[in-house]
XYZ file of C-alpha atoms in Angstrom:
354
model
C 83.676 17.722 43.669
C 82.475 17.031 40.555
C 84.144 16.845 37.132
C 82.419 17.772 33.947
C 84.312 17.243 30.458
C 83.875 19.998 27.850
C 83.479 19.496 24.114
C 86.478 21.532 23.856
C 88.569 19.188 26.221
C 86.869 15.936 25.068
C 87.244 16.815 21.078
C 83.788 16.812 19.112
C 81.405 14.912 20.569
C 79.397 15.417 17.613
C 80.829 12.334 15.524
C 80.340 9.963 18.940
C 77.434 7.880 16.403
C 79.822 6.978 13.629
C 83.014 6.787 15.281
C 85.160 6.203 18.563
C 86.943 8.978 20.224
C 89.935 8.951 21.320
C 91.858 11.594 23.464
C 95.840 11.235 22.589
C 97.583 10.129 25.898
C 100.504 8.278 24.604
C 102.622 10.080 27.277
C 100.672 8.847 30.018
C 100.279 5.352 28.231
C 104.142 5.259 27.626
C 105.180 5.917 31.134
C 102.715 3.227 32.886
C 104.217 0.834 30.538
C 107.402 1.490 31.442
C 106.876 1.119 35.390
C 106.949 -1.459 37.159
C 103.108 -2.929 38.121
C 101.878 -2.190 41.176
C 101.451 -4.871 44.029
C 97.486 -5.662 43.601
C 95.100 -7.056 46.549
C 93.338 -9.388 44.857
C 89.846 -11.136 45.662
C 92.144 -13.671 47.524
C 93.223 -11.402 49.804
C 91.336 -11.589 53.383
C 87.816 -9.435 52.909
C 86.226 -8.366 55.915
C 83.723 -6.074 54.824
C 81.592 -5.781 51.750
C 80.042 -2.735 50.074
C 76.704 -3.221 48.296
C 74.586 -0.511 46.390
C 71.309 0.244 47.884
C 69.341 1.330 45.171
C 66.060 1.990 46.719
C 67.781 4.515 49.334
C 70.400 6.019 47.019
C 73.072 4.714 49.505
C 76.448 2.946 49.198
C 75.969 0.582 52.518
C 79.394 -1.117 54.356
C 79.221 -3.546 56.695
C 81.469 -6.112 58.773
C 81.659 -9.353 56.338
C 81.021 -11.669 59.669
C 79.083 -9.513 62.421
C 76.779 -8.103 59.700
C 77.569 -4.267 61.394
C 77.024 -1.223 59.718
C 80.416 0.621 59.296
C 79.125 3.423 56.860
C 76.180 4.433 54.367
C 78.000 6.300 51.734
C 74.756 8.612 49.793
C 75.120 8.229 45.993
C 73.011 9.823 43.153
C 69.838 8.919 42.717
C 69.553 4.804 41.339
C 73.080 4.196 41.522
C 73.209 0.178 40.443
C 76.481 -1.254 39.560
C 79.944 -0.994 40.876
C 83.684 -1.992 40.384
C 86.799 -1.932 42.320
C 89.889 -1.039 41.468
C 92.846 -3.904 41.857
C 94.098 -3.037 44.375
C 91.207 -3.184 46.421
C 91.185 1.067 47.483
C 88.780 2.568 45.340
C 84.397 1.564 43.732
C 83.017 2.718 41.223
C 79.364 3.453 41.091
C 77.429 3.938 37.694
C 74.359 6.056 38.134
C 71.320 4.535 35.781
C 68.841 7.202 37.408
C 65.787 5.512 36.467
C 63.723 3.166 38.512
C 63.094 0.767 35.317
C 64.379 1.269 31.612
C 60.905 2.312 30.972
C 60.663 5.033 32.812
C 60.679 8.627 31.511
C 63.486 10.721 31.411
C 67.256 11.098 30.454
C 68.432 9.030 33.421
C 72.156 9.216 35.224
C 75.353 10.770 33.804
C 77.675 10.700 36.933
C 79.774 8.465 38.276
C 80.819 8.235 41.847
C 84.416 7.248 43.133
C 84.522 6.294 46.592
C 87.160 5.801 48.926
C 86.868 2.219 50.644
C 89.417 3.063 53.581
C 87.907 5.874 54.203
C 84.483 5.745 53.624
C 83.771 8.739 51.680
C 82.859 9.933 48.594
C 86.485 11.687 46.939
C 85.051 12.823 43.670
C 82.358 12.345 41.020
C 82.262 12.604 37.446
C 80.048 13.742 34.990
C 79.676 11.981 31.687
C 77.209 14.012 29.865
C 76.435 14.092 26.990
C 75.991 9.854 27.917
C 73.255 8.841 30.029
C 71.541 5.733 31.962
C 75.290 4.627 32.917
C 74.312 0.679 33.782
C 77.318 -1.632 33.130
C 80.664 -1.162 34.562
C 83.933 -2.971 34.272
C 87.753 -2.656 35.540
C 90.657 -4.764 33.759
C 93.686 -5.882 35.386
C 95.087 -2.568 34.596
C 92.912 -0.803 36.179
C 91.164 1.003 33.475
C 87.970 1.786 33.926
C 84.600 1.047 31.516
C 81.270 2.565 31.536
C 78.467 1.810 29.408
C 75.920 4.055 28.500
C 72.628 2.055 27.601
C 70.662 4.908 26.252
C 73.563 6.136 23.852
C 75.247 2.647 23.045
C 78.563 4.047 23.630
C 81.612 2.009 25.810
C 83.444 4.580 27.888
C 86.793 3.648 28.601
C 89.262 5.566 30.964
C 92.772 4.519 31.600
C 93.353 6.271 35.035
C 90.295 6.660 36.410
C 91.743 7.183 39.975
C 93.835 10.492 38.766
C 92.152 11.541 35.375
C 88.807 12.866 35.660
C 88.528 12.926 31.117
C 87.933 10.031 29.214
C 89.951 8.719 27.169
C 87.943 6.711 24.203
C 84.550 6.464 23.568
C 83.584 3.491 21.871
C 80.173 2.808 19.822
C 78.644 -0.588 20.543
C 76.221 0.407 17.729
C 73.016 -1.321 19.800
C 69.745 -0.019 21.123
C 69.460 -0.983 24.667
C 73.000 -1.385 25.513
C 72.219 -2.649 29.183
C 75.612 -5.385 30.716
C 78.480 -5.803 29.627
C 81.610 -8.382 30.344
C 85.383 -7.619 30.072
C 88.128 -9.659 29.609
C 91.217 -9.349 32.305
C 93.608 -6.976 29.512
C 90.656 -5.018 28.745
C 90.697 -5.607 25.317
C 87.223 -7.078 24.424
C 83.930 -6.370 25.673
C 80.802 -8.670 24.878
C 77.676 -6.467 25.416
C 73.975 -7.798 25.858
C 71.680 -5.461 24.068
C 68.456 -6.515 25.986
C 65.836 -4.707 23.399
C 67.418 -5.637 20.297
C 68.287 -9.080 21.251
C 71.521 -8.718 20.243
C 75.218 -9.981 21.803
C 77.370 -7.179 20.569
C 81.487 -7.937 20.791
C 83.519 -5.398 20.606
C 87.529 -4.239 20.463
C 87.980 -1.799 22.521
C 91.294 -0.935 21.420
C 90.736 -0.356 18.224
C 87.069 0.298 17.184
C 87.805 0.473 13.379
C 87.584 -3.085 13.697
C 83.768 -4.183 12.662
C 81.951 -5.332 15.829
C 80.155 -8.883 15.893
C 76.719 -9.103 16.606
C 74.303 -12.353 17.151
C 71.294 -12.907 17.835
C 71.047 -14.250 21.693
C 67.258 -14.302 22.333
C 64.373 -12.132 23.582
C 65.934 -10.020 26.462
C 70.153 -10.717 27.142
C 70.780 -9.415 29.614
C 73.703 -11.415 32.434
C 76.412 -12.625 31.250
C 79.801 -14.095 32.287
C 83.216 -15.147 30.967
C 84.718 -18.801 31.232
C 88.012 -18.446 33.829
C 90.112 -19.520 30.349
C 87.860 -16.524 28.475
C 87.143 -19.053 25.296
C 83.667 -18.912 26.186
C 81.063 -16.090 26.883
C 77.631 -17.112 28.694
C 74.641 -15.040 28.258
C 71.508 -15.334 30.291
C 68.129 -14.906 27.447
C 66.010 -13.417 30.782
C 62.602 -13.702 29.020
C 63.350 -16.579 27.038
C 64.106 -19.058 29.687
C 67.228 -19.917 28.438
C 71.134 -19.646 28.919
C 73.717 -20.020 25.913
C 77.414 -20.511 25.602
C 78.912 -19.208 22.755
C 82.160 -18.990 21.350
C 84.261 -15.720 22.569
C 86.351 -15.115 19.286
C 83.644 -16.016 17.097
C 79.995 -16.128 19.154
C 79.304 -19.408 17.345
C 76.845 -21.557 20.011
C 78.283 -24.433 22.020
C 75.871 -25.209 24.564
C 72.498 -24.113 25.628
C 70.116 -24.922 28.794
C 66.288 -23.953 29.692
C 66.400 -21.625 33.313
C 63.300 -22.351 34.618
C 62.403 -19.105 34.262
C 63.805 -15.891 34.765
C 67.040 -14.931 35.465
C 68.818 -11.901 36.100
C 72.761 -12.601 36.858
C 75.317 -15.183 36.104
C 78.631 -15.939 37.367
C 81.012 -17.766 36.691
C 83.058 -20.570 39.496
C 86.628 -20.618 39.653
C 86.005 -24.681 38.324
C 84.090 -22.980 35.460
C 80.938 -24.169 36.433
C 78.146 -21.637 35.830
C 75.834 -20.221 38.790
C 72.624 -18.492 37.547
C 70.096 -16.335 40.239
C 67.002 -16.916 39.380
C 64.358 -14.274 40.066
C 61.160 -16.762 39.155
C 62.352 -19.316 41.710
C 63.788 -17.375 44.246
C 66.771 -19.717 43.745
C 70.506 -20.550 42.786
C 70.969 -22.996 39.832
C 74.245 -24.423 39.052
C 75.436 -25.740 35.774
C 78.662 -27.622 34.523
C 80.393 -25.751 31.977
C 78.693 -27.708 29.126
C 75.288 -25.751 30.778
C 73.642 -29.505 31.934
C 72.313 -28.327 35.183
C 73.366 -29.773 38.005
C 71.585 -28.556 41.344
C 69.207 -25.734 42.718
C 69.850 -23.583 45.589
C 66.932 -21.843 47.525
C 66.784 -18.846 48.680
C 64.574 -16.325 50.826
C 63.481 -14.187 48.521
C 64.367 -13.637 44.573
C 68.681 -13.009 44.322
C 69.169 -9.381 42.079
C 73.587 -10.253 42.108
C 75.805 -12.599 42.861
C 79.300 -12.074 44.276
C 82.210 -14.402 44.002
C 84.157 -14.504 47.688
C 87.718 -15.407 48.593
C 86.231 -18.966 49.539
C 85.755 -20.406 45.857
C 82.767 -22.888 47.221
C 81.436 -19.941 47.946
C 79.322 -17.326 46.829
C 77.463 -14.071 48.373
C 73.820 -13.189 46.769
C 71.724 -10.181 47.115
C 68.189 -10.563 47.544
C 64.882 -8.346 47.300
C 64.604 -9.125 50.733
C 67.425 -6.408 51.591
C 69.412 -9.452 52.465
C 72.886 -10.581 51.935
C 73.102 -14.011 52.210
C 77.136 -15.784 51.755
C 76.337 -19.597 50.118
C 78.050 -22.815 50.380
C 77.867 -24.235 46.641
C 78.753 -27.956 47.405
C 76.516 -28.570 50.547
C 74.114 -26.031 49.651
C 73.577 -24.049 52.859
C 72.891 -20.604 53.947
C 75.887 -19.905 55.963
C 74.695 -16.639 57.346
C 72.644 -13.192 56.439
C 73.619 -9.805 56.607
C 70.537 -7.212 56.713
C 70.919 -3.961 54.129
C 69.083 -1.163 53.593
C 66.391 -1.298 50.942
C 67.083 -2.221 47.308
C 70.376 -4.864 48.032
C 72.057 -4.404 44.475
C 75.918 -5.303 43.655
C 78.543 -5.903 46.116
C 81.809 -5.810 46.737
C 84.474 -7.725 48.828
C 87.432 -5.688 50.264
C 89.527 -5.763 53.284
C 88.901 -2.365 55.323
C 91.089 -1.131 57.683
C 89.629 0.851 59.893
């Protein structure tokens, strides 16, 4: 089924440009204060299976984390690209961009899809028009959810996603090209890479009457990543062969390395060391926290994501290949592939248990 908010149920979407909107749900906000919190599966808990967006087939694929085995191709809307989980580990998802590049004509994607992960299915979808090209998406520890549109430069923020099918702020980012986006854990603050305008945009998302901070972060920003302590916010410059560290609270630079080349993704190591996939070289670079680089990984084919596993030495990396490939960091080896269906994208670890 899906869900489409009305201008009547979503107030006036009219005033979206100049100012956030907020729908009143101070009941709703009151109560899940008051309960107690939920037991949550984290990313420690025992995955078996991962979930990974095939873009090129329009296809949520799920397969065995260790036999590689197909347990279910989910169809999504058309160039679905990034996902999310919820905490505890039940429910993606999946922002529909609906264009093949950002280039490409057209209004792009409004829906996202919410997915069952026990039971393989698609439970219901939501429509977020009047927002379009829906590219970065984030969860916080209390499992709201955040969508950004890149065409509109708007944050879209619900607070149950799993029972509410209305929004309950929007939130301008006031950029061009909004494109990625990084959250920290309360939800709170969002730094969002603005790949046309150059910009690194950060952002309260609780209260967007405060003035957002923008700096300049190179030609194209577009990965990014948060420190484990959140004091520092890396951004990958992907045509400018470059990745900066900057101050969270007040973007000021701290550190800055050259990428040979470019790179699409960065993650960052429960150590805080910084992993980078770089499309040019088809490879894996690592960096200390203070960016000085420290070793290269090779790979098949170029990496398009990178996945953090339960295993912190390890990592799982898509690849244009349609490959999966899970990555010992310290001895740098391949432990082992899993083949996808065409355009390998974002993944997700979760413990299925059928």
């Amino acid at each position: 089924m899906t869900h489409q908010f009305t201008r009547r149920r979503f107030l006036a979407l009219s005033s979206l440009s100049a100012v956030a909107v907020a729908v009143p749900a101070l009941t709703a906000r009151a109560a899940t204060q008051q309960q107690p919190a939920a037991p949550v599966a984290t990313r420690e808990t025992y995955a078996n299976a991962v979930a990974v967006v095939q873009k090129a087939v329009c296809s949520l694929g799920v397969y065995d984390f260790v036999s590689g085995k197909s347990l279910a191709q989910i169809p999504l809307p058309e160039q679905s690209h990034e996902l999310v989980m919820t905490p505890d580990r039940r429910y993606a998802f999946v922002a529909q961009y609906g264009a093949k590049k950002w280039a490409a004509p057209g209004v792009g994607g409004n829906l996202i899809t919410m997915v069952d992960m026990q039971k393989l299915k698609v439970v219901k979808t939501l429509d977020l028009t009047p927002w379009h090209r829906l590219h970065g998406i984030r969860m916080d520890k209390h499992g709201r959810l955040f969508v950004l549109s890149e065409s509109s430069s708007v944050l879209i923020r619900f607070d149950n996603p799993v029972d509410k099918d209305e929004p309950d702020a929007a939130i301008p980012v006031n950029g061009v090209r909004s494109h990625y986006f990084v959250l920290n854990d309360e939800g709170s603050r969002a730094w969002i890479t603005d790949t046309l305008s150059g910009l690194v945009i950060a952002v309260n998302t609780e209260d967007p009457s405060v003035p957002v901070q923008k700096l300049l972060a190179g030609k194209a920003p577009e990965g990014s990543c948060l420190s484990p302590d959140e004091k520092t916010v890396y951004v990958v410059d992907r045509y400018g062969d470059a990745i900066k560290a900057y101050d969270s609270e007040t973007l000021k630079t701290r550190y800055s390395a050259k990428t040979q080349g470019e790179s699409v993704r960065a993650a960052a190591l429960q150590d805080g060391k910084i992993l980078l996939a770089n499309a040019a070289r088809k490879s894996l670079l690592l960096f200390s926290p203070d960016l000085t680089f420290q070793k290269e990984i090779f790979l098949p084919a170029s990496p398009t994501a990178i996945t953090l596993t339960q295993n912190a030495g390890q990592v799982l990396t898509s690849t244009e290949d349609d490959k999966l490939t899970l990555v010992d960091i310290a001895s740098s080896q391949l432990l082992r592939t899993i083949s996808t269906d065409k355009g390998a994208d974002a993944s997700v670890l979760f413990h299925y248990q059928g």
